Tab-separated table of C-alpha atoms in Angstrom:
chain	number	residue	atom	x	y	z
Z	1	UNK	CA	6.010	19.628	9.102
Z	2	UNK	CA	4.661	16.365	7.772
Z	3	UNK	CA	1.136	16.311	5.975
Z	4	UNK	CA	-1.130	13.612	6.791
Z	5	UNK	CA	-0.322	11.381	3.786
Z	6	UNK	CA	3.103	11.003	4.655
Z	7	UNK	CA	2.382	10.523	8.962
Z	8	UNK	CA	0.360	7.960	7.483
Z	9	UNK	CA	3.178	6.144	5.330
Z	10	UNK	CA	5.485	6.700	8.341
Z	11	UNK	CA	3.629	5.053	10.469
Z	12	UNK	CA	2.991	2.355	8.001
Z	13	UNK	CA	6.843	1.566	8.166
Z	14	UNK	CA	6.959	2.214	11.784
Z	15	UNK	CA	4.512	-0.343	12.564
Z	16	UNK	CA	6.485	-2.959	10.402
Z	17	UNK	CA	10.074	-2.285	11.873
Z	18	UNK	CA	8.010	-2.920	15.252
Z	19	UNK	CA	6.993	-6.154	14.086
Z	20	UNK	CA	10.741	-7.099	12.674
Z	21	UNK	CA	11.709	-6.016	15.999
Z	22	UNK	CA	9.342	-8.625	17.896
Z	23	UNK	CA	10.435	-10.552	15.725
Z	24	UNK	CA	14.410	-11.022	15.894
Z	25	UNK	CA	14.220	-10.085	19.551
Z	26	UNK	CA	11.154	-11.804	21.754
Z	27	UNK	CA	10.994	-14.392	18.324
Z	28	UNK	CA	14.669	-15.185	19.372
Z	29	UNK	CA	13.473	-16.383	22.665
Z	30	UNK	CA	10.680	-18.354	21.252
Z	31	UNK	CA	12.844	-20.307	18.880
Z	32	UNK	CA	15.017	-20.971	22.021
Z	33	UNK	CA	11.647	-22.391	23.643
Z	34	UNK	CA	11.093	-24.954	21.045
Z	35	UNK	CA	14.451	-26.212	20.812
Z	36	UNK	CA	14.788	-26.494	24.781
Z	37	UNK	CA	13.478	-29.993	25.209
Z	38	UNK	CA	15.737	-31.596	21.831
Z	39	UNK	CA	19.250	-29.594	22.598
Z	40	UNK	CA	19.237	-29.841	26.096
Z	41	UNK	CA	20.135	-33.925	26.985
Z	42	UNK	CA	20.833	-33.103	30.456
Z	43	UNK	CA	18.926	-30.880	33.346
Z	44	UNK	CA	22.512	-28.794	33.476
Z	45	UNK	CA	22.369	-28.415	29.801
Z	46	UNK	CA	19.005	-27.209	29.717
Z	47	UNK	CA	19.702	-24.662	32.186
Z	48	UNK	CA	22.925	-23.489	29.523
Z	49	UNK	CA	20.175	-22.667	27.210
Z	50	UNK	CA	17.472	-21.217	29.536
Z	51	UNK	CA	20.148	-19.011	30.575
Z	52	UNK	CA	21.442	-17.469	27.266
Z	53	UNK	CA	17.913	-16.059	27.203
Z	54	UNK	CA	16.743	-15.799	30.860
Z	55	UNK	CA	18.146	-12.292	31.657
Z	56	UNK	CA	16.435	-10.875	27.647
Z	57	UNK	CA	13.208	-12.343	27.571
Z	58	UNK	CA	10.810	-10.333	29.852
Z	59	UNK	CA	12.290	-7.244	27.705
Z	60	UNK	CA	12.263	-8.546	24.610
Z	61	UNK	CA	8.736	-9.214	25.086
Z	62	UNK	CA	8.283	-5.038	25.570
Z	63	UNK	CA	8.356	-5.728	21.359
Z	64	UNK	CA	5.197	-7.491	21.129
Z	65	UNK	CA	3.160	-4.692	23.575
Z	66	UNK	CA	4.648	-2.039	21.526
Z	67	UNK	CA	3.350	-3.165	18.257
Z	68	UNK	CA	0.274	-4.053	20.015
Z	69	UNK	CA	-0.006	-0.534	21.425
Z	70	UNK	CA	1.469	1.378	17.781
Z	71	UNK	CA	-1.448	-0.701	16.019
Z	72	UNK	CA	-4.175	0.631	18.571
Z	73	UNK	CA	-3.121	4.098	18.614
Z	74	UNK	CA	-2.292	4.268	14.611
Z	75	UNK	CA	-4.815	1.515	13.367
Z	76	UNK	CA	-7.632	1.302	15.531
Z	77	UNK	CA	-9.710	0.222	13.197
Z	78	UNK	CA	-7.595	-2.409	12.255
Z	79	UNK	CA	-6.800	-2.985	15.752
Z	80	UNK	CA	-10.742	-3.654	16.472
Z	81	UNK	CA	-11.394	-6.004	13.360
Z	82	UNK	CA	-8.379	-8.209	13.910
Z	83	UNK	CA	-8.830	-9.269	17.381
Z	84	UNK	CA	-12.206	-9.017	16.825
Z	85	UNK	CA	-11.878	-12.220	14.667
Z	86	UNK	CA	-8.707	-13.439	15.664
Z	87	UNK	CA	-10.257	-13.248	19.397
Z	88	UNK	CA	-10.144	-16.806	19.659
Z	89	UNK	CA	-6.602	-16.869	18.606
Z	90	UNK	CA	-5.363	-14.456	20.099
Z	91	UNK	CA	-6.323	-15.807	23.387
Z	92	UNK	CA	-4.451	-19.350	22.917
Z	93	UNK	CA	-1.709	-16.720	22.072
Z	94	UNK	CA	-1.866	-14.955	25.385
Z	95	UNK	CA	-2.343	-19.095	27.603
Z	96	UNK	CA	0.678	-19.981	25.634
Z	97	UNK	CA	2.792	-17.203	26.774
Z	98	UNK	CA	1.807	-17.570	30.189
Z	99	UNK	CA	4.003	-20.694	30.263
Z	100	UNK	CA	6.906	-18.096	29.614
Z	101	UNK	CA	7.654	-16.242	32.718
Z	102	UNK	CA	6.285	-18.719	35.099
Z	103	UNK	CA	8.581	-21.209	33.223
Z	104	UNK	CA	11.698	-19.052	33.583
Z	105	UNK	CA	11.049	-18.198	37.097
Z	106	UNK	CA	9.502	-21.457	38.774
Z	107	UNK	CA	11.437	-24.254	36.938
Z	108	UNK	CA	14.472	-24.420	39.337
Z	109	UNK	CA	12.981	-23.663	42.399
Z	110	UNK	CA	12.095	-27.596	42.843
Z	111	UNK	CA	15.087	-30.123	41.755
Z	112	UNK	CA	12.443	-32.390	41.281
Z	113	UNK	CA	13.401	-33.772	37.224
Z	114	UNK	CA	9.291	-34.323	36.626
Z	115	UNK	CA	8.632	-30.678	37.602
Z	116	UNK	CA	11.812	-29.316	35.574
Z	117	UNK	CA	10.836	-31.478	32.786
Z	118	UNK	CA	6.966	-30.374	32.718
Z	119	UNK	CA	8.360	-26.335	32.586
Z	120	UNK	CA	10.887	-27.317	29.380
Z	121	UNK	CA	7.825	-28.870	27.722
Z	122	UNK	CA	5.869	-25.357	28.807
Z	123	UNK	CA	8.315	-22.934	27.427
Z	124	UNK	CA	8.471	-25.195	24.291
Z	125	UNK	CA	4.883	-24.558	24.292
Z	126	UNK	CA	5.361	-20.563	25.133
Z	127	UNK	CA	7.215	-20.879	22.026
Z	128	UNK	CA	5.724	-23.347	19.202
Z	129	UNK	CA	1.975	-22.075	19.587
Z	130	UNK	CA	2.816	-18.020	19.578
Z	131	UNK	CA	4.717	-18.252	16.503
Z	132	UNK	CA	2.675	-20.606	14.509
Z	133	UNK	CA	-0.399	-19.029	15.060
Z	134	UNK	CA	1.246	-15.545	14.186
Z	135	UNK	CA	2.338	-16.964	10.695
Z	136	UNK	CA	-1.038	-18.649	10.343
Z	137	UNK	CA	-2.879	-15.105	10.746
Z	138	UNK	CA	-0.748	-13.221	8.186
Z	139	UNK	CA	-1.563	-16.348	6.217
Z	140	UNK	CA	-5.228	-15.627	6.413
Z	141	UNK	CA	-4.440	-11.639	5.780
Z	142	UNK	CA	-3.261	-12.175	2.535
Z	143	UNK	CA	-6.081	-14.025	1.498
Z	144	UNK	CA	-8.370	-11.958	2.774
Z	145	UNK	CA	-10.572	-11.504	6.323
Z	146	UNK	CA	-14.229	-12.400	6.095
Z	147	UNK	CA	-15.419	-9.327	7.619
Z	148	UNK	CA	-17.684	-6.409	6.708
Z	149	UNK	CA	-18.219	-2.911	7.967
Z	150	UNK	CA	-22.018	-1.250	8.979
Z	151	UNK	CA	-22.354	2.214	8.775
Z	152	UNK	CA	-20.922	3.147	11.862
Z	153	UNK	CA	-17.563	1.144	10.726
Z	154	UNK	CA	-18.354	-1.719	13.136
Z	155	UNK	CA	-16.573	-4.838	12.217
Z	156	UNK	CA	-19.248	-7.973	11.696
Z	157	UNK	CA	-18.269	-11.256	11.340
Z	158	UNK	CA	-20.379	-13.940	9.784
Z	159	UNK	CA	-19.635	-16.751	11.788
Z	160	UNK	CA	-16.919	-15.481	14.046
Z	161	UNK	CA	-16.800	-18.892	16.437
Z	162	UNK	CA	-16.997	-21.411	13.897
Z	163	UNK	CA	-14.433	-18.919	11.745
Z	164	UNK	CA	-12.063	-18.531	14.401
Z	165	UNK	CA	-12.348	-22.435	15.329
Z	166	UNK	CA	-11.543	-23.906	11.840
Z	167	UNK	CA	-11.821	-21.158	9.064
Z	168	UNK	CA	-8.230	-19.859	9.972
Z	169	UNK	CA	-6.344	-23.545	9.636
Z	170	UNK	CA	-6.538	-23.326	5.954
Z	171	UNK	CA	-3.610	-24.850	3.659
Z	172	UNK	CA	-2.118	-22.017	2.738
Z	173	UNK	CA	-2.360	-20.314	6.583
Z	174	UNK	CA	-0.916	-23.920	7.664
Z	175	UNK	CA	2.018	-23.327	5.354
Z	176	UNK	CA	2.946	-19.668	6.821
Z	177	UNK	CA	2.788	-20.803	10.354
Z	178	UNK	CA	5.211	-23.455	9.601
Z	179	UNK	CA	7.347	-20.597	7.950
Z	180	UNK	CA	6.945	-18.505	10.645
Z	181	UNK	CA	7.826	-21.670	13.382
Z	182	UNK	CA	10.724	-22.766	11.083
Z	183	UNK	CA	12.527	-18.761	11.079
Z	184	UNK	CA	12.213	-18.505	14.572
Z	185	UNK	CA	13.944	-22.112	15.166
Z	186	UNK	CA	16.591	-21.136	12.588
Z	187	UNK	CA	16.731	-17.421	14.741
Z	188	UNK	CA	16.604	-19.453	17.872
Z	189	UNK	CA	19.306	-22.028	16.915
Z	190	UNK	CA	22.047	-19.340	15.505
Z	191	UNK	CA	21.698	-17.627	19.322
Z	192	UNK	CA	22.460	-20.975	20.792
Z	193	UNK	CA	25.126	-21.572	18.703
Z	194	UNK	CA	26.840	-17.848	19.326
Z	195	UNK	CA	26.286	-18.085	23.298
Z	196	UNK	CA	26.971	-21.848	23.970
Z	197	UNK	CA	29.827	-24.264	23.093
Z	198	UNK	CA	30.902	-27.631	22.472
Z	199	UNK	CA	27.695	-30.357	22.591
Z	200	UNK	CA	24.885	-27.690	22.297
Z	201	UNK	CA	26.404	-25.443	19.684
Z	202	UNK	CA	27.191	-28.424	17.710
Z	203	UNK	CA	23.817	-29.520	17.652
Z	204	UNK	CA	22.424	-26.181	17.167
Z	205	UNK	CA	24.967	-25.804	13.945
Z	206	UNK	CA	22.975	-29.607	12.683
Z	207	UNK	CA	19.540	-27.805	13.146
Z	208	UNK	CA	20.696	-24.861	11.243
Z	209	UNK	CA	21.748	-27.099	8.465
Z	210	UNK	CA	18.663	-28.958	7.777
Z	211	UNK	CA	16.272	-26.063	8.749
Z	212	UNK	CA	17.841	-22.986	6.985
Z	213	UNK	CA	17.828	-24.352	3.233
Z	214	UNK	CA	14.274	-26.151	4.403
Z	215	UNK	CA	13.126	-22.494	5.681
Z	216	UNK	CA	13.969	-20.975	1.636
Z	217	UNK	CA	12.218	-23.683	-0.092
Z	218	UNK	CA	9.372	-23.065	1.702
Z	219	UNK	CA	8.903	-19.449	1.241
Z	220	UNK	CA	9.690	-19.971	-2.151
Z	221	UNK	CA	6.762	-22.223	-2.066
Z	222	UNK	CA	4.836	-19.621	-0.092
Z	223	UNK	CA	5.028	-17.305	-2.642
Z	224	UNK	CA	4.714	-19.577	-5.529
Z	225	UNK	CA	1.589	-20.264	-4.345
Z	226	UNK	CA	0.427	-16.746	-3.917
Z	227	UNK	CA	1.157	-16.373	-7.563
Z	228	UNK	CA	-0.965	-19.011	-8.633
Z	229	UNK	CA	-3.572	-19.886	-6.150
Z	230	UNK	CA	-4.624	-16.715	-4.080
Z	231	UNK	CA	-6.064	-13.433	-5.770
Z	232	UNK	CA	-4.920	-9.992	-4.389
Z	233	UNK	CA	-6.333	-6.993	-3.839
Z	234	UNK	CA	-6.160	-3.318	-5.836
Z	235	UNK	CA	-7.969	-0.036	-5.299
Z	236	UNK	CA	-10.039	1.267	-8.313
Z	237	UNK	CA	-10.956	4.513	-7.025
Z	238	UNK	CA	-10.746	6.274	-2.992
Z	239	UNK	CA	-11.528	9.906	-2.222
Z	240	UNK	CA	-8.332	12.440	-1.835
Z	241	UNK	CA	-5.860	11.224	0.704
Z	242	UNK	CA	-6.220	14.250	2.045
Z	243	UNK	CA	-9.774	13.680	2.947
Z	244	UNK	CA	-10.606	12.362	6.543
Z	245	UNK	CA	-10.404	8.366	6.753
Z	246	UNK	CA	-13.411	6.404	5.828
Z	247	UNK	CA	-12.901	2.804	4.735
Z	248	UNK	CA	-16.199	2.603	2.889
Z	249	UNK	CA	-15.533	5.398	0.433
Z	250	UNK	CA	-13.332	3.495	-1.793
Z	251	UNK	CA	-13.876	1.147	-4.515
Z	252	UNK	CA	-11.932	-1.901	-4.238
Z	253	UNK	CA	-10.996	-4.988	-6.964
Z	254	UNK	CA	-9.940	-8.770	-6.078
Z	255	UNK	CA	-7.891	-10.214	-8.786
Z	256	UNK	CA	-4.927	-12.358	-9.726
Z	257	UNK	CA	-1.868	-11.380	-9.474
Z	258	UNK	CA	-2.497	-8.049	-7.653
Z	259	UNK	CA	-0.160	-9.090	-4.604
Z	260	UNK	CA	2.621	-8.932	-6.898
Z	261	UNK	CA	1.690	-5.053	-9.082
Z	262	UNK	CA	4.295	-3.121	-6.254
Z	263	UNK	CA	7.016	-5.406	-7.876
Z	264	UNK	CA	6.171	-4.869	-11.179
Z	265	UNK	CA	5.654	-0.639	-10.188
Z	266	UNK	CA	8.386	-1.001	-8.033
Z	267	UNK	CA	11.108	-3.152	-8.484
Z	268	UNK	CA	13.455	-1.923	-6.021
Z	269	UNK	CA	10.955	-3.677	-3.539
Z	270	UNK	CA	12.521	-7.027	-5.103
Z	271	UNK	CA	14.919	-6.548	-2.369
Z	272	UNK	CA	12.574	-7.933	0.209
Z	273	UNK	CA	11.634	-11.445	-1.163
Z	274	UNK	CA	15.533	-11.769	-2.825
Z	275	UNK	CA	16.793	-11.172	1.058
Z	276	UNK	CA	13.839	-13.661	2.518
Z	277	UNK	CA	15.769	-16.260	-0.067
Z	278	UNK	CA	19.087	-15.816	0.168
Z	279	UNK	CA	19.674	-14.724	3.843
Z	280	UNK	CA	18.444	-18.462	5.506
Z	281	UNK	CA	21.382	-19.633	2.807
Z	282	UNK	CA	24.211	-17.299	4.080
Z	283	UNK	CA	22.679	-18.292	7.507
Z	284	UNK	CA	23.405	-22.000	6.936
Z	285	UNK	CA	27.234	-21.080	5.316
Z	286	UNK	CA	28.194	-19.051	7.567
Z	287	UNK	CA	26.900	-21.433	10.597
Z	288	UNK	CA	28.667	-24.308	8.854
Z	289	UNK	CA	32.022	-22.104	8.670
Z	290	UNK	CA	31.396	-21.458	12.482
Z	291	UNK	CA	30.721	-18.296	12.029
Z	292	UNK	CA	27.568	-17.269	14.079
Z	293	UNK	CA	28.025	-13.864	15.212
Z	294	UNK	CA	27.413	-12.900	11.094
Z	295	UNK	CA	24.947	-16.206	10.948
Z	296	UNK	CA	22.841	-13.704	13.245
Z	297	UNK	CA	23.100	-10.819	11.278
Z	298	UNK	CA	21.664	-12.610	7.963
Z	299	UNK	CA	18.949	-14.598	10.241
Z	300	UNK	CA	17.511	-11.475	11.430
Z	301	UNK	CA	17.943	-9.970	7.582
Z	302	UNK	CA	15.837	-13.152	7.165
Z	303	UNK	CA	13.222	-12.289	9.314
Z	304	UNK	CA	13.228	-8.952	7.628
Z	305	UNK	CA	12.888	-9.898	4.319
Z	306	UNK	CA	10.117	-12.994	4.748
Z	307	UNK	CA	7.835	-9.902	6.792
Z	308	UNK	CA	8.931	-7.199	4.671
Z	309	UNK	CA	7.678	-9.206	1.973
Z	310	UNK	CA	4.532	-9.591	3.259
Z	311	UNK	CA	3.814	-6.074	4.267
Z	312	UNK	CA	4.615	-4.734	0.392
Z	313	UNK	CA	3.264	-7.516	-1.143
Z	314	UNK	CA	-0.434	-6.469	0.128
Z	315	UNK	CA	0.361	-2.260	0.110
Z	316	UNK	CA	-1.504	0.034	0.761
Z	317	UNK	CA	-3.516	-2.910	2.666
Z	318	UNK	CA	-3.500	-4.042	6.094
Z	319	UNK	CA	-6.861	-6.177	6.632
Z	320	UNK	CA	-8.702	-6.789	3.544
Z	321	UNK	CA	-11.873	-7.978	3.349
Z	322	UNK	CA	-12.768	-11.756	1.806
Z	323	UNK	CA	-16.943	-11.105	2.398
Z	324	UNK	CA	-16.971	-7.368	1.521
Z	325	UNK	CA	-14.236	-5.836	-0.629
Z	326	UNK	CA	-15.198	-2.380	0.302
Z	327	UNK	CA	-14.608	-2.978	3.869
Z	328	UNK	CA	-10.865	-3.740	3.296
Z	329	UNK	CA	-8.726	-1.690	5.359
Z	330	UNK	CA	-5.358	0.383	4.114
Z	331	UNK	CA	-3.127	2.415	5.559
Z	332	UNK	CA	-5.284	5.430	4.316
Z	333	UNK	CA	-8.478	5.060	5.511
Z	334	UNK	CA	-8.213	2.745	9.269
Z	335	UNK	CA	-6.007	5.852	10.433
Z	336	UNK	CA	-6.164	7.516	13.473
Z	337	UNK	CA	-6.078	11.613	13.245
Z	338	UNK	CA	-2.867	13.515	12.028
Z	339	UNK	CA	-2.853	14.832	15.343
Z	340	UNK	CA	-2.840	11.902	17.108
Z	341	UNK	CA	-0.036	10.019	14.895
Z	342	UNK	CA	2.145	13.285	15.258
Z	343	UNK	CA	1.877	13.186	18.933
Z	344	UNK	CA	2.697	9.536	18.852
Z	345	UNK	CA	5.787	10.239	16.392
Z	346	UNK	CA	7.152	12.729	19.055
Z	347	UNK	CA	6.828	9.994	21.297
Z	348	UNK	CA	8.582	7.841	19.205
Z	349	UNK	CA	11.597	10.054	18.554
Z	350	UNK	CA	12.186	10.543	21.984
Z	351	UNK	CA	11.744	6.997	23.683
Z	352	UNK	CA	12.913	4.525	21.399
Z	353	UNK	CA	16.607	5.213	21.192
Z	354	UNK	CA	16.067	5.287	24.504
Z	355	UNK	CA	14.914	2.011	24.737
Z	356	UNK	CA	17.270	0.545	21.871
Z	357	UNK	CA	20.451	1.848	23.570
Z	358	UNK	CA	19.452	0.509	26.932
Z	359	UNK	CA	18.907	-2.932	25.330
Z	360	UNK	CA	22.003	-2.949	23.657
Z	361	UNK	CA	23.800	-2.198	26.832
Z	362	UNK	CA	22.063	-4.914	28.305
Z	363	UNK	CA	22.996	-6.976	25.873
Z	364	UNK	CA	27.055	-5.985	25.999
Z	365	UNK	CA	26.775	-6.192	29.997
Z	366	UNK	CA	25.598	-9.605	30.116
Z	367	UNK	CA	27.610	-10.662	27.093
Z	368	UNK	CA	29.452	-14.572	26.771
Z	369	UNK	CA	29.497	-17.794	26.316
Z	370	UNK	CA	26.976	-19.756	28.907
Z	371	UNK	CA	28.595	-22.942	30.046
Z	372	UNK	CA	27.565	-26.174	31.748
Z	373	UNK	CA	30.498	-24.960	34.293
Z	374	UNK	CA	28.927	-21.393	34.667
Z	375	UNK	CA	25.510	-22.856	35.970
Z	376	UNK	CA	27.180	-25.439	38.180
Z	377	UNK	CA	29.480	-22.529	39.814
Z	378	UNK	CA	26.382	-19.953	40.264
Z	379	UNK	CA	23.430	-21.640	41.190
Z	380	UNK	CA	21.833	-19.469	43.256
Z	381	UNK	CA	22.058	-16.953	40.554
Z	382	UNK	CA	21.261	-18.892	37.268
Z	383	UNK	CA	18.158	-19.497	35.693
């Protein structure tokens, strides 16, 4: 049976492969979005690359309400702070993906171009905004949440509208949404390339070539900056981790460098920011040597390695605190009970190779290439 430290831990990971998971599935169909309106020259080509995603979206999107849901159930004290002050953003999150299955289902039903047109530029919306402002809040995790807890661990915020309006486009944030835009693009772009031919793969190969180097310079620069610019966080001292959770036991430091002690304890966890480099290269070789079924495989190691690095960089963390260092929260003290993450592990045992083998299938039954010829032959059944 697992003690509570390690249901902890496990969750910890869980909770991450959830997020990589959002984020080479539903971020697959986001990168798709924002490429719609520039690969597709022609209404029939624009319908090619609606449909190479049309029939995955809706349950790729089960992703994002899963993590939601794991972070609730496991985290809900992180769950209450962060959309507590992410409110605002969250909620230009959820009107963005509104333009996602309304887009999918609505666009053809009037042959009108001006209509058609309006729904590309909506899905290209549905998804540029999602994944920059998702890349713009881890930016603002890492350098900390200005947040504090009250003695009934109630989040406060100091100035939660003004915060949420401009305190969040900082810089640095600025920089990880583009990172997070430009490897869903590259994600997006490799699909297209696998499930289309001719014209649009071609010019989804010429966006991988530009984008994918582009995409490892700038978390290179990401992290350079980290190093230099933006202090982490350390615990000094925390009561037993086998004691119940309370966030505002601990003692907790700010200082240089501290983002980057696991690597120096660790270095096995190298692996993550050496994949997050190299993978958006192999992406771009192997694209370039027409390769894209394996250009896949190292886009979505890319995705895993640029959020893997994150999620060490800042362990045992989760949301620290910018205002009150105390009030940071870690994976050991914003935990639900061991009961309640035990029951949830059963759960997830049971139901998600459930889930992952009825994807897959889904996936092999509606396998191949999506032609201009295939839309003009079914249209009562394309996208």
């Amino acid at each position: 049976m697992l003690d509570y430290e390690t249901l902890r831990l496990v969750w910890w990971v869980l909770v991450g492969t959830l997020l990589i998971g959002f984020a080479i599935a539903d971020g697959m169909d986001m990168g798709v979005g924002v490429l719609l309106p520039f690969l597709g020259k022609s209404d029939a080509e624009r319908r090619v690359i609606i449909n190479t995603v049309g029939p995955h979206w809706d349950g790729n999107q089960v992703w994002l309400i899963t993590a939601g849901g794991a972070i609730f159930a496991a985290w809900p004290a992180v769950y209450a702070a962060a959309f507590s002050g992410f409110y605002l953003a969250m909620l230009v999150v959820l009107i963005a993906l509104f333009f996602r299955p309304v887009g999918f289902d609505y666009r053809s039903k009037i042959a009108d171009p001006r209509w058609r047109s309006a729904w590309d530029w909506g899905l290209f919306v549905g998804g540029l905004v999602p994944a920059l402002i998702f890349g713009v809040a881890f930016g603002n995790i890492l350098q900390g949440v200005p947040f504090h807890l009250d003695s009934f661990l109630k989040p406060h915020y100091g100035s939660t509208f003004i915060w949420a309006l401009f305190g969040l486009l900082n810089p640095f944030a600025l920089l990880a949404g583009v990172v997070s835009v430009a490897m869903l693009t590259v994600h997006g772009a490799v699909w297209l390339q696998l499930r289309t031919e001719d014209t649009i793969a071609a010019r989804a190969k010429g966006v991988i070539s530009w984008l994918a180097p582009t995409l490892a310079v700038l978390f290179a620069l990401g992290g350079v900056w980290v190093y230099l610019a933006i202090d982490g966080y350390r615990i000094v001292s925390q009561p037993p981790l086998t004691a119940l959770p309370n966030p505002l036991a601990k003692e907790v430091a700010r200082e240089a460098g501290a983002w980057f002690a696991i690597y120096r304890n660790m270095p096995i966890a190298m692996l993550a920011p050496a994949i997050g480099l190299a993978a958006p290269l192999l992406t771009w070789a192997l694209s370039r040597m027409n390769r894209p079924g394996f250009a896949y495989v190292t886009s979505a190691m890319t995705l895993t390695g640029i959020i893997g690095t994150a999620g060490l960089s800042m362990f045992p963390f989760i949301m620290p605190s910018s205002t009150d260092l105390t009030s940071s929260l870690t994976l050991w003290d914003a935990a639900s009970s061991a009961l309640t993450l035990k029951v949830m592990l059963g759960a997830v045992v049971i139901f998600l190779p459930i889930v992952l083998l009825y994807t897959l299938w889904c996936y092999r039954t509606m396998w191949g290439k999506v032609t201009v010829a295939d839309i003009e032959t079914r249209q009562h059944q394309a996208y």
